[in-house]
Coordinates of C-alpha atoms and ligand atoms in Angstrom, one line a residue:
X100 CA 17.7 44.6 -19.3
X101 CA 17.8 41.4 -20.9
X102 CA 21.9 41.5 -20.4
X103 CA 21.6 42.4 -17.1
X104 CA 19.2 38.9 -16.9
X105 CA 21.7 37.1 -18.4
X106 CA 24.6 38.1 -16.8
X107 CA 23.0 37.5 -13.0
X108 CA 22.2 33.9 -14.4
X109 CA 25.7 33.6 -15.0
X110 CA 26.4 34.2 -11.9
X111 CA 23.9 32.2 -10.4
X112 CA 25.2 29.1 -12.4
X113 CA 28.9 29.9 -11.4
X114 CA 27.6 30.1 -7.9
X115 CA 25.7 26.5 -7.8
X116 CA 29.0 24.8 -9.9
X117 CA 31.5 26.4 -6.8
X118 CA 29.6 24.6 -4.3
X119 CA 29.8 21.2 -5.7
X120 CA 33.1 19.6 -4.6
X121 CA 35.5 18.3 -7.1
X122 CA 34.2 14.8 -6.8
X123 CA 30.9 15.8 -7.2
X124 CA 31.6 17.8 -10.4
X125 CA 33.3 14.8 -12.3
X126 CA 29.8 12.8 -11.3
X127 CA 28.1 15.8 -13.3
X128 CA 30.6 16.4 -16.0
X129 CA 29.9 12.4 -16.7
X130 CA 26.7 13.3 -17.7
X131 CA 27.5 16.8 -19.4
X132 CA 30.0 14.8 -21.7
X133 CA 27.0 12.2 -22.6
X134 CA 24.4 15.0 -23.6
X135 CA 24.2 14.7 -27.0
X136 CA 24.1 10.7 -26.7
X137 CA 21.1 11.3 -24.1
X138 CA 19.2 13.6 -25.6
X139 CA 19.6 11.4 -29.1
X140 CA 18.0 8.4 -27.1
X141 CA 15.2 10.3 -26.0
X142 CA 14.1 12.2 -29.1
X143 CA 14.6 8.2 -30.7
X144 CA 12.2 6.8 -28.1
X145 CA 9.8 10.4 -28.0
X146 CA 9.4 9.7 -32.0
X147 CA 8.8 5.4 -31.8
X148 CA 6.0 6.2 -29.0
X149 CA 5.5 2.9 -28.3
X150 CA 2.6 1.9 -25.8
X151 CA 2.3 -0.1 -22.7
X152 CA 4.5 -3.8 -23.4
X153 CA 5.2 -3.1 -27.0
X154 CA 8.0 -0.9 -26.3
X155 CA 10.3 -3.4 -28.2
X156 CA 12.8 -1.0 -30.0
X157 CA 12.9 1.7 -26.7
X158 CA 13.8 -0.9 -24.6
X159 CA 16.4 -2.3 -27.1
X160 CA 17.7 1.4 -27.9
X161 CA 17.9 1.9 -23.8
X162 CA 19.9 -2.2 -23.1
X163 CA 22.1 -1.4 -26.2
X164 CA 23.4 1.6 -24.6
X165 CA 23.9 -0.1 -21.4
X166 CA 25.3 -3.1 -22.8
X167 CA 28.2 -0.5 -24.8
X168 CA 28.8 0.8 -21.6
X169 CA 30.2 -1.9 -19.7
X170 CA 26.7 -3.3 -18.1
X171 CA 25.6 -6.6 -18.2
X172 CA 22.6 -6.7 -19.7
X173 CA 19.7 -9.1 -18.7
X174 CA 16.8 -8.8 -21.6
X175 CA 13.2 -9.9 -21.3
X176 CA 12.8 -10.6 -18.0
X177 CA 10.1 -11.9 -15.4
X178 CA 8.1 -12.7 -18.7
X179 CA 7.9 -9.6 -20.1
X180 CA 10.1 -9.1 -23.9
X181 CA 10.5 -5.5 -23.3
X182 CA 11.8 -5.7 -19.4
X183 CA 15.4 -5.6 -18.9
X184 CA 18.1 -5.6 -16.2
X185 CA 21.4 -4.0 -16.6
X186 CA 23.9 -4.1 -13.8
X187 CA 27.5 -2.6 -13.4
X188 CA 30.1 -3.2 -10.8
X189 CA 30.1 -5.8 -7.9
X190 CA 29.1 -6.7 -4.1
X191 CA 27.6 -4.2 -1.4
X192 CA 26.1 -2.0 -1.3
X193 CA 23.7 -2.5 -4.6
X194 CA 21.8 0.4 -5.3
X195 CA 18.7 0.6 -8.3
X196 CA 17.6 3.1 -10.7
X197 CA 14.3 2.7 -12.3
X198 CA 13.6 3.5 -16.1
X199 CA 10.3 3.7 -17.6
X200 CA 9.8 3.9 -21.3
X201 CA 6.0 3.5 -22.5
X202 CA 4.0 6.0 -24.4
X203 CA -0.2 6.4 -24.6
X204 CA -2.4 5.8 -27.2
X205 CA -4.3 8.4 -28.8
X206 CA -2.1 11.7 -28.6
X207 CA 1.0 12.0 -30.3
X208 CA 2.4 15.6 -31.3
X209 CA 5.2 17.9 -33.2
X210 CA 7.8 19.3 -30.8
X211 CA 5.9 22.9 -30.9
X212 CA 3.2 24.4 -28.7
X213 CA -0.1 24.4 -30.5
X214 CA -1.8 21.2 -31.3
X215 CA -0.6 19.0 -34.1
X216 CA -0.5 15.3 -34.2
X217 CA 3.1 13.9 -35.6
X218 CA 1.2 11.1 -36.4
X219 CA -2.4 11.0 -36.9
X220 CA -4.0 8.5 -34.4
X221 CA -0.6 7.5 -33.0
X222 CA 0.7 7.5 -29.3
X223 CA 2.7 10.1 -27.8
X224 CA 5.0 10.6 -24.3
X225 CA 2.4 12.6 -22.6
X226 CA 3.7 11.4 -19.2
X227 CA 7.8 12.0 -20.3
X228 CA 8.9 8.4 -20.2
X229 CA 10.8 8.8 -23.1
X230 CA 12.9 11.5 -20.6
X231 CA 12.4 8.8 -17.7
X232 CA 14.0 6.1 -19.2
X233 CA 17.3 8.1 -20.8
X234 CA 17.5 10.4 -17.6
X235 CA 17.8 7.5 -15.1
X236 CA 20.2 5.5 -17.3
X237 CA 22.2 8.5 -17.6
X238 CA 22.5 8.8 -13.7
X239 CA 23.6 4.8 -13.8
X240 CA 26.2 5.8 -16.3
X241 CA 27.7 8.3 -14.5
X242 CA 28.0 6.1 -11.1
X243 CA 29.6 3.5 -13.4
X244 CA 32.1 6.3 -14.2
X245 CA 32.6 7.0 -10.4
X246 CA 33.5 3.2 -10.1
X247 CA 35.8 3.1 -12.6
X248 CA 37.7 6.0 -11.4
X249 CA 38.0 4.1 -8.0
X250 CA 36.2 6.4 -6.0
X251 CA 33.2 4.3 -4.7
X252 CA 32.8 0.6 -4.6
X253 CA 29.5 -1.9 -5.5
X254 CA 26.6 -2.2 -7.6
X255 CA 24.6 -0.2 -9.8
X256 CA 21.4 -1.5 -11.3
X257 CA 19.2 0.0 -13.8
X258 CA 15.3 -1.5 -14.0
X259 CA 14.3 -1.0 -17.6
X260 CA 10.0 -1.6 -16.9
X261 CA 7.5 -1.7 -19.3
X262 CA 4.1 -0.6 -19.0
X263 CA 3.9 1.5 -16.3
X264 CA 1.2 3.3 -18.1
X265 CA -1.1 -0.1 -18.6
X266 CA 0.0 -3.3 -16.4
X267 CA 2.1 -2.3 -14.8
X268 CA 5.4 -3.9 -15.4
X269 CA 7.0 -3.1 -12.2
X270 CA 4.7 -5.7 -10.4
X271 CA 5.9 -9.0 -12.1
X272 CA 9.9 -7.6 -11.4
X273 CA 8.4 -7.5 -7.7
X274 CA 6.8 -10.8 -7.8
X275 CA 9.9 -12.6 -9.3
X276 CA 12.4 -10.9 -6.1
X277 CA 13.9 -8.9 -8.4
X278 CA 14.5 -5.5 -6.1
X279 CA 15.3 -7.6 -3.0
X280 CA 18.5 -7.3 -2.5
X281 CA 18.8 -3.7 -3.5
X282 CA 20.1 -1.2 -0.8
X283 CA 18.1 1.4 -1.9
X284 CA 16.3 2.3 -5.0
X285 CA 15.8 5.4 -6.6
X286 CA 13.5 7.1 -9.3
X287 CA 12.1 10.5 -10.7
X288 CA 9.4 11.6 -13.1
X289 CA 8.5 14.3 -15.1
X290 CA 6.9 17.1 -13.5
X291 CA 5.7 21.0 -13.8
X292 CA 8.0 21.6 -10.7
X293 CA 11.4 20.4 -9.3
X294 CA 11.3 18.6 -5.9
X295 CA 12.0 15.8 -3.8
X296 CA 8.9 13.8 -3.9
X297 CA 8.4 12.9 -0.6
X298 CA 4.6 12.3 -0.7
X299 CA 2.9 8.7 -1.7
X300 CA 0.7 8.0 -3.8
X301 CA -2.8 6.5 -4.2
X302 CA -3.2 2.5 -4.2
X303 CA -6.0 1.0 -6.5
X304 CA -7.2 -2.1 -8.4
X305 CA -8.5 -2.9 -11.5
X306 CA -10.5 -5.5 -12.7
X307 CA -13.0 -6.7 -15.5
X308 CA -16.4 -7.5 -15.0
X309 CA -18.1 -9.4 -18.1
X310 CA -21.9 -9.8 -18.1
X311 CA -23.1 -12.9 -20.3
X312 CA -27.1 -13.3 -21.0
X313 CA -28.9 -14.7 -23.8
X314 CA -29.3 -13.1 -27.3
X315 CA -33.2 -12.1 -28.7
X316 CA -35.2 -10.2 -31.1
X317 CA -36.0 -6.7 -29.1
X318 CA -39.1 -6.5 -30.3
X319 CA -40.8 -9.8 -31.4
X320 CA -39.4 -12.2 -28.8
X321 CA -37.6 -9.9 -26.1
X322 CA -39.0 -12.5 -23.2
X323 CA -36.6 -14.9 -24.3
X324 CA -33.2 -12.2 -24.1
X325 CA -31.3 -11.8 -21.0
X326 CA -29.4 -8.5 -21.3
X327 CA -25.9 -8.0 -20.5
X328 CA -26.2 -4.5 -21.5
X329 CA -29.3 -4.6 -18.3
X330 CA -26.3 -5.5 -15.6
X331 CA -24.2 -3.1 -16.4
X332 CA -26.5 -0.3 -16.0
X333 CA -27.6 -1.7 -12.8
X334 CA -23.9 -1.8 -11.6
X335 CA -23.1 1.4 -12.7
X336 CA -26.4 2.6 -10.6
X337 CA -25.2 0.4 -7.9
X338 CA -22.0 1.7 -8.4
X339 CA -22.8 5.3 -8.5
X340 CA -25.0 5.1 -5.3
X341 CA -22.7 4.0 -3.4
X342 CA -20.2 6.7 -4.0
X343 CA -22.1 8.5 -1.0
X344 CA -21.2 6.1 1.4
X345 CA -17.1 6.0 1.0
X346 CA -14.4 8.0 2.2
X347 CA -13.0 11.4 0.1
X348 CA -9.8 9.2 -0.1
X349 CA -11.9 6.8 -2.2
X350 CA -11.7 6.9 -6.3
X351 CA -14.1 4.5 -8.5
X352 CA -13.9 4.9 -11.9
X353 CA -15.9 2.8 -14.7
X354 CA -15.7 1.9 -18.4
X355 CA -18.0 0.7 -20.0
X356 CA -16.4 -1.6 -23.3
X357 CA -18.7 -3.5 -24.7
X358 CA -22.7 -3.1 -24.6
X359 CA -23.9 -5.1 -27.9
X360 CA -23.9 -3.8 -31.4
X361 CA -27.0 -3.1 -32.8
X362 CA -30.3 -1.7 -31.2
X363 CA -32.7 -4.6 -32.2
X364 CA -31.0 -7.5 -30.1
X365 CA -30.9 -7.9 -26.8
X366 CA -26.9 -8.0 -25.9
X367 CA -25.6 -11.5 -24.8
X368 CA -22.2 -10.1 -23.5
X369 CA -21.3 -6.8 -21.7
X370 CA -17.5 -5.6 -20.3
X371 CA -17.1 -3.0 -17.9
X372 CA -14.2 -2.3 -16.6
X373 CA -13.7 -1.2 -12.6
X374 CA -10.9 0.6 -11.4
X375 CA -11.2 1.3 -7.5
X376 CA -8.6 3.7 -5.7
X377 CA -8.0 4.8 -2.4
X378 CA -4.8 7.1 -0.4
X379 CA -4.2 3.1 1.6
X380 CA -4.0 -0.2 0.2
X381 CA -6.0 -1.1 3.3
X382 CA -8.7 1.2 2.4
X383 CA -8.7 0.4 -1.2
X384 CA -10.0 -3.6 -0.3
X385 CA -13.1 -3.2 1.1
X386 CA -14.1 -1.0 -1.5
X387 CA -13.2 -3.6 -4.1
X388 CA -15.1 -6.1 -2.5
X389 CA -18.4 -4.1 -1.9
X390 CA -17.9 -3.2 -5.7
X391 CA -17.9 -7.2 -6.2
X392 CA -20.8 -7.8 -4.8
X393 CA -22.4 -4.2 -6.3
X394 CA -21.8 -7.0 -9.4
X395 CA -23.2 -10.1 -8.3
X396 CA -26.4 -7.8 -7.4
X397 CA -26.5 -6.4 -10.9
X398 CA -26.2 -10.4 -12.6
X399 CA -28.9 -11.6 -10.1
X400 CA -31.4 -8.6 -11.3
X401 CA -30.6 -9.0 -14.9
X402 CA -30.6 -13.3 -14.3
X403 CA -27.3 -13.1 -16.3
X404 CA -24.2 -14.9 -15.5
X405 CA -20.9 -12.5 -14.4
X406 CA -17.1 -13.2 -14.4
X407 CA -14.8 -11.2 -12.6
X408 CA -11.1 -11.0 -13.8
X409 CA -8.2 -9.1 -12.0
X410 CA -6.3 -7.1 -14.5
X411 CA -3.9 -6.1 -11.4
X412 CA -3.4 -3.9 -8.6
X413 CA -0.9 -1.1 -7.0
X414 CA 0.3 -0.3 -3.6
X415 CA 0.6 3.2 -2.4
X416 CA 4.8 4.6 -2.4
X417 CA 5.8 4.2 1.2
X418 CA 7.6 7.6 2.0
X419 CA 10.9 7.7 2.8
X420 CA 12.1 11.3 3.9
X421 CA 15.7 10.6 5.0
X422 CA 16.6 9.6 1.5
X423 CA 14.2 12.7 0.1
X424 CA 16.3 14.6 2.3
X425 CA 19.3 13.7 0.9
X426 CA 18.1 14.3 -2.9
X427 CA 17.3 17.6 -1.6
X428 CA 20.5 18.6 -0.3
X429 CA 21.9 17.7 -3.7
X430 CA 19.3 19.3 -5.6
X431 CA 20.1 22.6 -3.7
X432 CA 23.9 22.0 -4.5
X433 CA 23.0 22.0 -8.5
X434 CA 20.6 24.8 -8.1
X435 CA 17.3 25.1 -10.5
X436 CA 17.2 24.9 -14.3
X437 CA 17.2 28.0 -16.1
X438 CA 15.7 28.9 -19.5
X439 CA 16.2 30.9 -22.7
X440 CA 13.9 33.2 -24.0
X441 CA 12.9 30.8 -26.8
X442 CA 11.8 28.4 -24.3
X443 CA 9.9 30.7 -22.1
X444 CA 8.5 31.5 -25.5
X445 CA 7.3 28.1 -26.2
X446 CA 6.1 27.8 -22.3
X447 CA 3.7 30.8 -23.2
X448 CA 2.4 28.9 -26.3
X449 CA 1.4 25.7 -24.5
X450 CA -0.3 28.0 -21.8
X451 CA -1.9 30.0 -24.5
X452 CA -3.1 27.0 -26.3
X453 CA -4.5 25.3 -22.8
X454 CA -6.2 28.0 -21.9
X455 CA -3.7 28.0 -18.8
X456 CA -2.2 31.6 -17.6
X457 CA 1.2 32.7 -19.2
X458 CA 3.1 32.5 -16.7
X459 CA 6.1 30.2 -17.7
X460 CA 8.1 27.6 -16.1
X461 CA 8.9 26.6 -12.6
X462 CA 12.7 25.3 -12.4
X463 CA 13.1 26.3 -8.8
X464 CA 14.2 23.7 -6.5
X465 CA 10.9 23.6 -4.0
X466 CA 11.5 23.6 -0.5
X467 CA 11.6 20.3 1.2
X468 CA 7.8 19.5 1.9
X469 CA 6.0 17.3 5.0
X470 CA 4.3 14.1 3.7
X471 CA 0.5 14.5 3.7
X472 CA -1.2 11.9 5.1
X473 CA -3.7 11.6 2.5
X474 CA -1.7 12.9 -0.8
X475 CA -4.4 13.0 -3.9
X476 CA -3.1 12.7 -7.4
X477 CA -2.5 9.2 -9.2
X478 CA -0.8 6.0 -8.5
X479 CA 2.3 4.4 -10.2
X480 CA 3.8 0.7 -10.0
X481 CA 6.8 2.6 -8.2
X482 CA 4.3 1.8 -5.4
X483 CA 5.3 -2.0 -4.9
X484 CA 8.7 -1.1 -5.4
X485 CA 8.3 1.1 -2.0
X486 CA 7.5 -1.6 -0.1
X487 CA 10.2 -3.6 -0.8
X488 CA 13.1 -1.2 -1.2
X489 CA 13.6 2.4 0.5
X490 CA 12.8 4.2 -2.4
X491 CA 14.0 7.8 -2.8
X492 CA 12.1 9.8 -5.3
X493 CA 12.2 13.1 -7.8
X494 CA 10.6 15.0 -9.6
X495 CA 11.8 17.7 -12.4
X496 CA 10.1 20.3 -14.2
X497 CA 9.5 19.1 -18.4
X498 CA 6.8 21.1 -19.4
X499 CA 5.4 24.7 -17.8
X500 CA 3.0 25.4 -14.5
X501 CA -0.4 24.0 -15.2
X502 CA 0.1 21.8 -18.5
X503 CA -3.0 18.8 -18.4
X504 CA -0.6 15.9 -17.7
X505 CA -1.5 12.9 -20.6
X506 CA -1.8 15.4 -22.9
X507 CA -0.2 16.8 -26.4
X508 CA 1.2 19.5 -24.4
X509 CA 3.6 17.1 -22.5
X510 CA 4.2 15.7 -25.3
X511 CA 5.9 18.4 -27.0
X512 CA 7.6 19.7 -24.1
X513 CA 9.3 16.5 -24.1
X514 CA 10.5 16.3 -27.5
X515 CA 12.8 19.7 -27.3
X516 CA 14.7 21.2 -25.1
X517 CA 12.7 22.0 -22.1
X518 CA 12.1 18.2 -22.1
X519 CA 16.4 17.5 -22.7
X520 CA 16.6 19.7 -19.9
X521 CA 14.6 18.6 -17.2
X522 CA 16.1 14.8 -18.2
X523 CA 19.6 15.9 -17.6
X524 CA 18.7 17.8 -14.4
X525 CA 17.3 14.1 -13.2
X526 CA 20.5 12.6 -14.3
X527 CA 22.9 14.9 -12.8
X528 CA 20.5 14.6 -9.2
X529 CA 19.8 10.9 -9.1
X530 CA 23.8 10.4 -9.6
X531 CA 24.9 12.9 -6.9
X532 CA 22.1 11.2 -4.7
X533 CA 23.3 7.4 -5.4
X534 CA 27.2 8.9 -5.4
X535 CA 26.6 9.9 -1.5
X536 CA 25.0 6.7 -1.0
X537 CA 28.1 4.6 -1.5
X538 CA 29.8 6.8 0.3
X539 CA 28.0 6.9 3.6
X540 CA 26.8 3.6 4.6
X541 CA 25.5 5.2 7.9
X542 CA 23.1 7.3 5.6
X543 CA 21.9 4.2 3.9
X544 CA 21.4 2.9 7.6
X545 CA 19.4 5.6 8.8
X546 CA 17.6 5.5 5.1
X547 CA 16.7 1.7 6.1
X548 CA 15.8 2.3 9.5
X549 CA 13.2 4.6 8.4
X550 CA 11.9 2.4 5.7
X551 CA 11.5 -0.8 8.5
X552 CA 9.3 1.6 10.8
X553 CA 7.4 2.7 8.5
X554 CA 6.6 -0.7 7.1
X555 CA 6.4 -2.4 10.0
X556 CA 4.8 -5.6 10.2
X557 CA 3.0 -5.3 6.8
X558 CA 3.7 -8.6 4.6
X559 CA 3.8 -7.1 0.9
X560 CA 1.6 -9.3 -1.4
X561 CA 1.2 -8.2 -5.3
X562 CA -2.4 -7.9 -6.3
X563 CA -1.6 -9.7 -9.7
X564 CA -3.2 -12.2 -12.0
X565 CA -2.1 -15.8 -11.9
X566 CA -2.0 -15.3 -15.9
X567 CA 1.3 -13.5 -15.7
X568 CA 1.6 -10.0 -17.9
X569 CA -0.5 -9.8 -20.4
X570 CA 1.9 -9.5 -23.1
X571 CA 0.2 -8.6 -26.9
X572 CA -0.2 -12.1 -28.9
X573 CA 1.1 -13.9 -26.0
X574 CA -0.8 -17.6 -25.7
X575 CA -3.4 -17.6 -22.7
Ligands
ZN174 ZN1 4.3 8.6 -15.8

């Protein structure tokens, strides 16, 4: 039985390799011949886990390997020490490849399916970034090949970006012109499934709101205390009321940070922080400023004073289904990713230990999907890239149907082979995508004609602090 399994994915691999033409096959053989390099980088960057702008030695293991390929590397850039550039080739047209790197606190884990820290307390890749970031550098590798065999002609740029996790690093490259002159751009993300991603994504804002009062005994001379900790409540209440009146594409989400310290003074100082989404960017502003005043209320009833401060914001992706097409049709070419017993194996363990059903993984190429107009799900700095660039964008299976995303169980998946796997499959799909793009400039045409339709007249604007990124120990 098991034979028989194997020998009909033999054939089914044999069958996907014969459709790719021989120029095609040299783009994937590039990254083939680079797997143990790859998978090296990633298991380095899945072990440092380092968090949102303090990514230091990722980025640097990332830019080294660039910079020993041939590209020229631009470090710390737009502000940020763990941002970097690295381009290869020259002239029209210049296509990008984004790379994201940053871990989150709070849940590191062993490469095996039931729940163990690696280290106690640390961070851990529970979105796949370590994958992300060595899967699309891997793709610009392999179109650096391409150009040096002579078959395609321009520029390939990788974005290394910090923070996309916290900050979002993405927006300060946006706000410095950095994707401007890009062609097109693509990216890809660790998934439970394998598709082109052709839906968007939600916009939102975040800001702090800080409540300052005046200090008091709570018992002997609470007449002279202003609370802090009294405006917060009320904004929450104010908050949570008003929840009713918005549309289901509306998100609010609070936390509260700082509420006093001991039970027997009245709290001076109070932090909550506000983080307002919605499926539009358009939709998401009035929210924000109701919220605002939802604030100012709150400070007037507790007769405290309020400061708001703008951590930043996101725009929602602006589709782009002529380049999703295009990934497709190369996705179908290399088929899905199989798996070994042993990994099916582990896929049970995860599901067994998150009380999901065992039913494995999904490395199927989906169908191509419509956009919904009103996707749910998160939001990702990708976003502002969207608006500036045609952005065509992936996602691969790294971890079985139903795994909680930002959790140990990604973590794991990430850190062995179901992980190496998915990250090659992105490598081998963003390449063939890019490949085709320098090859067909009436593809990129069509790509770009769809992008300025769908954009329109709207003028992008960052939602950013003036501060610039808030880099750890940086100066304010
Ligand atoms: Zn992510």
């Amino acid at each position: 039985m098991r034979l028989t399994l194997l020998l009909l994915l033999a054939l089914c691999t044999s069958v996907s390799a014969q459709k790719l033409s021989p120029a095609k096959a040299k783009v994937v053989a590039s990254i083939d011949s680079r797997e143990g390099k790859l998978i090296d980088m990633s298991d380095k960057i899945w072990a440092l886990a380092e968090v949102a702008f303090e990514e230091g030695e990722s980025a640097k293991i990332l830019a080294d390997y660039a910079e020993e390929q041939g590209f020229r590397v631009e470090r710390g850039v737009s502000e940020m020490p763990t941002a970097f550039i690295a381009e290869y080739g020259s002239g029209k047209p210049i296509i990008g490849i984004l790379g994201e790197f940053d871990a989150l606190p709070g849940i590191s884990q062993k490469a095996q399916p039931t729940k163990a820290p690696l280290h106690t307390g640390a961070a851990g890749h529970g979105c796949g970034h370590n994958l992300f970031g060595v899967g699309s550098l891997g793709a610009a590798v392999a179109i650096k090949d391409a150009m040096d065999r002579g078959e395609i002609e321009g520029t390939i740029r990788y974005y290394g970006t910090p923070a996309e996790e916290k900050y979002f690093g993405k927006l300060y490259l946006a706000r410095d012109g950095k994707f401007n002159d890009l062609d097109v751009c693509l990216d890809w993300h660790p998934s439970a499934k394998t598709s082109a991603n052709v839906q968007s994504s939600l916009a939102l804002v975040d800001f702090v709101v800080e409540f300052r009062g005046q200090a008091a005994h709570a018992s002997s001379d609470p007449w002279n205390g202003r609370s802090a900790s009294d405006a917060m409540e009320l904004m929450s209440a104010g908050i949570n009321a008003y929840r009713e009146h918005v549309r289901p594409t509306v998100r609010i989400h609070t936390h509260m940070q700082q509420a006093g310290d001991v039970v027997n003074v009245v709290p001076d100082y109070a932090k909550y922080w506000v983080r307002v989404r919605d499926s539009k960017r358009d939709g998401m502003i009035p929210v924000w400023e109701r919220v605002k005043k939802i604030a100012e209320g709150a400070a007037i009833m507790a007769n405290v004073d309020y400061e708001i401060s703008l951590v930043s914001g996101l725009h929602e992706v602006l589709v782009n289904r002529t380049g999703g097409r295009l990934l497709q049709d190369n996705m179908e070419l290399l088929g899905g990713i199989e798996y070994t017993p042993a990994e099916i194996k582990f896929a049970y363990g995860i599901q067994k230990s998150t009380d999901k059903e065992q039913v494995g993984l999904d490395g199927s190429v989906q169908p191509f999907q419509e956009t919904r107009e009103n996707p749910g799900g998160g939001s990702t700095d990708v976003g502002d890239v969207s608006w500036l660039v045609p952005e065509i964008r992936l996602g691969v299976t790294t971890a079985p149907v139903g795994t909680p995303w930002h959790s140990w169980a990604v973590v794991a998946c990430g850190g062995m082979s179901i992980g190496h796997k998915g990250m090659k499959y992105a490598a081998k799909a963003l390449a063939l995508t890019a490949y085709d793009l320098y090859q067909q400039p009436e593809t990129v045409k069509a790509i770009r004609e769809e992008f300025e339709t769908r954009r329109g007249d709207a003028k992008y604007e960052a939602i950013l602090p003036a501060a610039g990124p808030p880099i750890p120990g940086k100066k304010k």
